[in-house]
XYZ file of N, CA and C in Angstrom:
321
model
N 168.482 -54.863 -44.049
C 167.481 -55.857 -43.725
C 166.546 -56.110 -44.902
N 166.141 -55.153 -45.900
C 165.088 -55.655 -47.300
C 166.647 -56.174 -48.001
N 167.668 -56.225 -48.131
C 168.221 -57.120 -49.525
C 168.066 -58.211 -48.371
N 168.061 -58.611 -47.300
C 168.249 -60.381 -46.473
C 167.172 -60.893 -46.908
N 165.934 -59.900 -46.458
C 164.003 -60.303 -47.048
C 163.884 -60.438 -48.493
N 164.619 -59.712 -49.337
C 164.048 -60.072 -50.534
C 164.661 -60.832 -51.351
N 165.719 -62.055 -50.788
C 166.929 -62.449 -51.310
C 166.111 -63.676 -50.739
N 165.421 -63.879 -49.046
C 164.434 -65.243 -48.514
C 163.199 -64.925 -49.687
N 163.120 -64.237 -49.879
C 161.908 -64.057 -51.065
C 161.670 -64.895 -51.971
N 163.165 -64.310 -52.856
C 163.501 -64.994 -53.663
C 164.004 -66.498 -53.623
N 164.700 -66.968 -52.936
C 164.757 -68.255 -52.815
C 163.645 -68.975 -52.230
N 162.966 -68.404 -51.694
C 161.424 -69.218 -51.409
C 160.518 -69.537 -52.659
N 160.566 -68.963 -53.803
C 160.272 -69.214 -55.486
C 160.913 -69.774 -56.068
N 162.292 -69.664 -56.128
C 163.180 -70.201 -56.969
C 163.317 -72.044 -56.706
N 163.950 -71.850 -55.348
C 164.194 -73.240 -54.871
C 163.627 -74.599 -55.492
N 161.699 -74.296 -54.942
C 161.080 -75.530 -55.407
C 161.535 -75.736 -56.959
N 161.322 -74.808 -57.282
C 161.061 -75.215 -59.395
C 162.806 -75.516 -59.521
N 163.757 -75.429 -58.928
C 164.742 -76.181 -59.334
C 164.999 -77.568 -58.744
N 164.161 -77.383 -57.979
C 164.410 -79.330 -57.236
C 163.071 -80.122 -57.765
N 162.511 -79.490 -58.737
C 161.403 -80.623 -59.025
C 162.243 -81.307 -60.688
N 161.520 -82.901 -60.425
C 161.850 -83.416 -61.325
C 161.773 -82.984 -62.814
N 162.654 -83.561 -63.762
C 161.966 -83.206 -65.183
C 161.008 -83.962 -65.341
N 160.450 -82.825 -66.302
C 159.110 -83.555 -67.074
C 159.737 -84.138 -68.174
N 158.805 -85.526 -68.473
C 158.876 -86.549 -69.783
C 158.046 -85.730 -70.702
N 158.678 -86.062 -72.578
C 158.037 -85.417 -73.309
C 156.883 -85.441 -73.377
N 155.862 -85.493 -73.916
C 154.239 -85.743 -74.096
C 154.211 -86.564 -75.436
N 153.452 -87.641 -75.383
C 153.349 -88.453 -76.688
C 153.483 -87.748 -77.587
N 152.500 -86.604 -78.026
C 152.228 -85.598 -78.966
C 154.013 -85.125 -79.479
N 154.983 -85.103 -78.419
C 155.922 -84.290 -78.515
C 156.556 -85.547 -79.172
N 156.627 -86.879 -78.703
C 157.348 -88.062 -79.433
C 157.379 -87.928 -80.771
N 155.678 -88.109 -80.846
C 154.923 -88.735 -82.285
C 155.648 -87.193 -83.337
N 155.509 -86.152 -82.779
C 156.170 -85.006 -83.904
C 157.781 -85.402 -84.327
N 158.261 -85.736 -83.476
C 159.570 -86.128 -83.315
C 159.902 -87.647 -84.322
N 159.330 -88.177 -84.461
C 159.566 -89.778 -84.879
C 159.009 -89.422 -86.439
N 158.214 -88.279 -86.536
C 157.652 -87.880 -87.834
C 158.551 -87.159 -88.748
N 158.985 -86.441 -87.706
C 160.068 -85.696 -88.540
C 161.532 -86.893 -88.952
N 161.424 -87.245 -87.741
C 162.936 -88.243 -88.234
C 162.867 -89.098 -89.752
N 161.507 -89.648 -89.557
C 160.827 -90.762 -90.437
C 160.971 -89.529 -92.094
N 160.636 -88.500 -91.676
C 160.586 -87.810 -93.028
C 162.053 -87.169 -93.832
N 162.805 -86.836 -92.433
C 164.327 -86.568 -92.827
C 165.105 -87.974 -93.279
N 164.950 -89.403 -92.867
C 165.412 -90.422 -93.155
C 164.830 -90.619 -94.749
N 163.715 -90.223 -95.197
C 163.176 -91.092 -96.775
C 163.846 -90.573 -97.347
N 163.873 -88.418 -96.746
C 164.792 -87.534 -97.895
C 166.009 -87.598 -98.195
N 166.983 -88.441 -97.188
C 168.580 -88.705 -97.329
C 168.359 -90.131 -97.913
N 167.604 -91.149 -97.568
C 167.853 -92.528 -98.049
C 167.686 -92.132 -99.741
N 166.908 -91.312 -100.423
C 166.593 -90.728 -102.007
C 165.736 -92.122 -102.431
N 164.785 -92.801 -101.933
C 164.625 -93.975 -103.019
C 163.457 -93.948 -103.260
N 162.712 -94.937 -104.480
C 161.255 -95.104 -104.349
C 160.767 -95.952 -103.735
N 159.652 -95.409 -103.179
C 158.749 -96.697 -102.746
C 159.389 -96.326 -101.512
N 159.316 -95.425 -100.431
C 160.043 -95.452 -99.314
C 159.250 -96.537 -98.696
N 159.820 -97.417 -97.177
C 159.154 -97.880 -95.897
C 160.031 -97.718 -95.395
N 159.459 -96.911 -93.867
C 160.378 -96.895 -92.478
C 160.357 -97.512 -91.774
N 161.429 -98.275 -90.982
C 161.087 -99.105 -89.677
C 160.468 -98.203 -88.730
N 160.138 -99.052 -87.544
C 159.966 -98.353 -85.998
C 160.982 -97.760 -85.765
N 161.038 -96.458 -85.435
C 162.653 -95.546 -84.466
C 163.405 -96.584 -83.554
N 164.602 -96.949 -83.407
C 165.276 -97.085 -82.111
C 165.808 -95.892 -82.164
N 164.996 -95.768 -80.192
C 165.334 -94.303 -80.107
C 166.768 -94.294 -78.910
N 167.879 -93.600 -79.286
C 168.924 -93.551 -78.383
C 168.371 -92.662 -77.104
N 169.626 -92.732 -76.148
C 168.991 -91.480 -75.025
C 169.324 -90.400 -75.315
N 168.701 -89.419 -74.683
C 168.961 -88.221 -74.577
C 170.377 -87.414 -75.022
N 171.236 -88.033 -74.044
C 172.631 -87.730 -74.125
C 173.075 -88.176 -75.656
N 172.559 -89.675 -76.360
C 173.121 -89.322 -77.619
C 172.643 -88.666 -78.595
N 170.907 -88.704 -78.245
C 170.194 -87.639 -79.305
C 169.943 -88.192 -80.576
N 170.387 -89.494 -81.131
C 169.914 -90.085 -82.744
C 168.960 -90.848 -82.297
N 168.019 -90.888 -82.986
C 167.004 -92.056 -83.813
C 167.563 -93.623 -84.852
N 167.949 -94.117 -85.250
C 167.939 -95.088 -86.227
C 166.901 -96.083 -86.650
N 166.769 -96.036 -87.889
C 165.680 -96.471 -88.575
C 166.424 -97.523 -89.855
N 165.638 -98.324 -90.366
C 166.308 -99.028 -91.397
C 165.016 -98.147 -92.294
N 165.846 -98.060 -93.840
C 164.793 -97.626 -94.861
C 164.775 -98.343 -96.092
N 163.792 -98.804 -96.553
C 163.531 -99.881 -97.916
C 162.943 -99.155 -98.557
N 163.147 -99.317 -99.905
C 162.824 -98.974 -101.453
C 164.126 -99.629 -102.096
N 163.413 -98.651 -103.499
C 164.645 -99.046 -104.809
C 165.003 -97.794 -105.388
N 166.017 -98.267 -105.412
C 167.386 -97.100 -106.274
C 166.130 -96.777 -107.271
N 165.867 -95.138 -107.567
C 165.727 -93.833 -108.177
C 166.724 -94.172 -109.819
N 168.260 -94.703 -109.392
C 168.762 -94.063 -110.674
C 168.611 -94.984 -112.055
N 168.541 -94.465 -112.899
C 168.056 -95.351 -114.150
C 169.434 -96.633 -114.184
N 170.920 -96.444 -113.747
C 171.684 -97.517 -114.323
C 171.601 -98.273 -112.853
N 170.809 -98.401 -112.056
C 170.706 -99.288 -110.857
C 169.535 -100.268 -110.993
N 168.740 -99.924 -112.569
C 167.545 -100.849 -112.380
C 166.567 -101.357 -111.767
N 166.345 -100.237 -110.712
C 165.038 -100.397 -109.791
C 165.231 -101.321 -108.950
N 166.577 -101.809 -108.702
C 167.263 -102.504 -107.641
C 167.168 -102.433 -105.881
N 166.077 -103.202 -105.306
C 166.095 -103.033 -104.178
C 167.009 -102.531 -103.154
N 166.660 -101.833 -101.891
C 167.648 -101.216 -101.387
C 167.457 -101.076 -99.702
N 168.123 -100.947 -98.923
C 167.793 -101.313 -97.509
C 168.870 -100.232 -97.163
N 168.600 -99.021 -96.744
C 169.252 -97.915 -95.626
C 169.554 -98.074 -94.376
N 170.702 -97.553 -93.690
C 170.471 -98.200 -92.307
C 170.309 -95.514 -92.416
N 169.376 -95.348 -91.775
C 169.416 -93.926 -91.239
C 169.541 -93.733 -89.350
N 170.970 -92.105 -89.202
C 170.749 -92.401 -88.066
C 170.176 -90.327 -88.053
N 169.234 -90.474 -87.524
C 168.641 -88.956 -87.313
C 168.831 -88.399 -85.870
N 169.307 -87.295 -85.863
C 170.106 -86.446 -85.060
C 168.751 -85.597 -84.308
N 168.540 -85.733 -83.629
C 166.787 -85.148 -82.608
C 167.291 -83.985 -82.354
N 168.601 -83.441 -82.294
C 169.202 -81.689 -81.715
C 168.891 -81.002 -83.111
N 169.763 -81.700 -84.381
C 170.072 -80.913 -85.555
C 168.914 -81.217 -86.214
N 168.274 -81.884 -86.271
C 166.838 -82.529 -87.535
C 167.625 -83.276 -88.578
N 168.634 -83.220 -88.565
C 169.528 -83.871 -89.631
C 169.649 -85.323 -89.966
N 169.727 -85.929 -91.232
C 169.628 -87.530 -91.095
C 171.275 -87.534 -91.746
N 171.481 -88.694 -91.733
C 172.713 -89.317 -92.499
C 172.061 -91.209 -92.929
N 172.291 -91.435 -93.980
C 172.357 -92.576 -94.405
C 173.437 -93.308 -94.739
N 173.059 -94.668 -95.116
C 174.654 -95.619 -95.428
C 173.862 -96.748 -95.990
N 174.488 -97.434 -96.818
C 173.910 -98.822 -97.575
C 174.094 -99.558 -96.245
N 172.601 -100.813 -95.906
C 172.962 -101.562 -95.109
C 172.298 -102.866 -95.718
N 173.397 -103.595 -96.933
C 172.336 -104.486 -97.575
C 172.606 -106.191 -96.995
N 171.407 -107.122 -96.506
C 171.804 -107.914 -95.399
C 171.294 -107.499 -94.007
N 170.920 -106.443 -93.820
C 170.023 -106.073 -92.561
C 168.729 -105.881 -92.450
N 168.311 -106.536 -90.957
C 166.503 -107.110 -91.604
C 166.246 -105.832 -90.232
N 164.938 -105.511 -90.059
C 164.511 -104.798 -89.108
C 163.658 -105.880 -88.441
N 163.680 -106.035 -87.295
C 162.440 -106.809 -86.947
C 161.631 -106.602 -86.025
């Protein structure tokens, strides 16, 4: 009869906190998040003069950010040649990846 009582015990605690909804992040938790992306995107795009777009933020399930990133080519035989990144940042890994996206406007 105490393992039946302490087994209603236990599921009298447990239960609620698994049937309540999730919680949404907290701005605070966004804004760290969109900071970091914004900072992993300048360090893979390599250019000067970074600007980041606004995040499009994917869902959950896919977990990237994408950002377009503007400056100019760093290397001396590119001539300070404007440059437009498309970055997609990974919110699980912190990780960015870039790709030339020249012809794409952010708006």
């Amino acid at each position: 009869m105490i393992r039946s009582s302490a087994s209603v015990v236990l599921a009298a605690f447990l239960l609620p906190s698994l049937a309540a909804p999730a919680q949404a992040s907290t701005d605070a938790a966004w804004a760290a998040s969109t900071k970091a992306g914004r900072a992993a995107c300048i360090a893979a795009a390599n250019l000067a003069r970074p600007t980041v777009s606004a995040p499009l933020n994917f869902s959950d399930q896919v977990g990237r950010d994408a950002m377009l990133v503007r400056g100019r080519y760093k290397q001396r035989y590119m001539k300070n040649a404007p440059s437009t990144m498309l970055c997609l940042y990974d919110r699980r890994t912190h990780k960015a990846e870039t790709v030339d996206a020249k012809g794409w406007t952010a708006g």
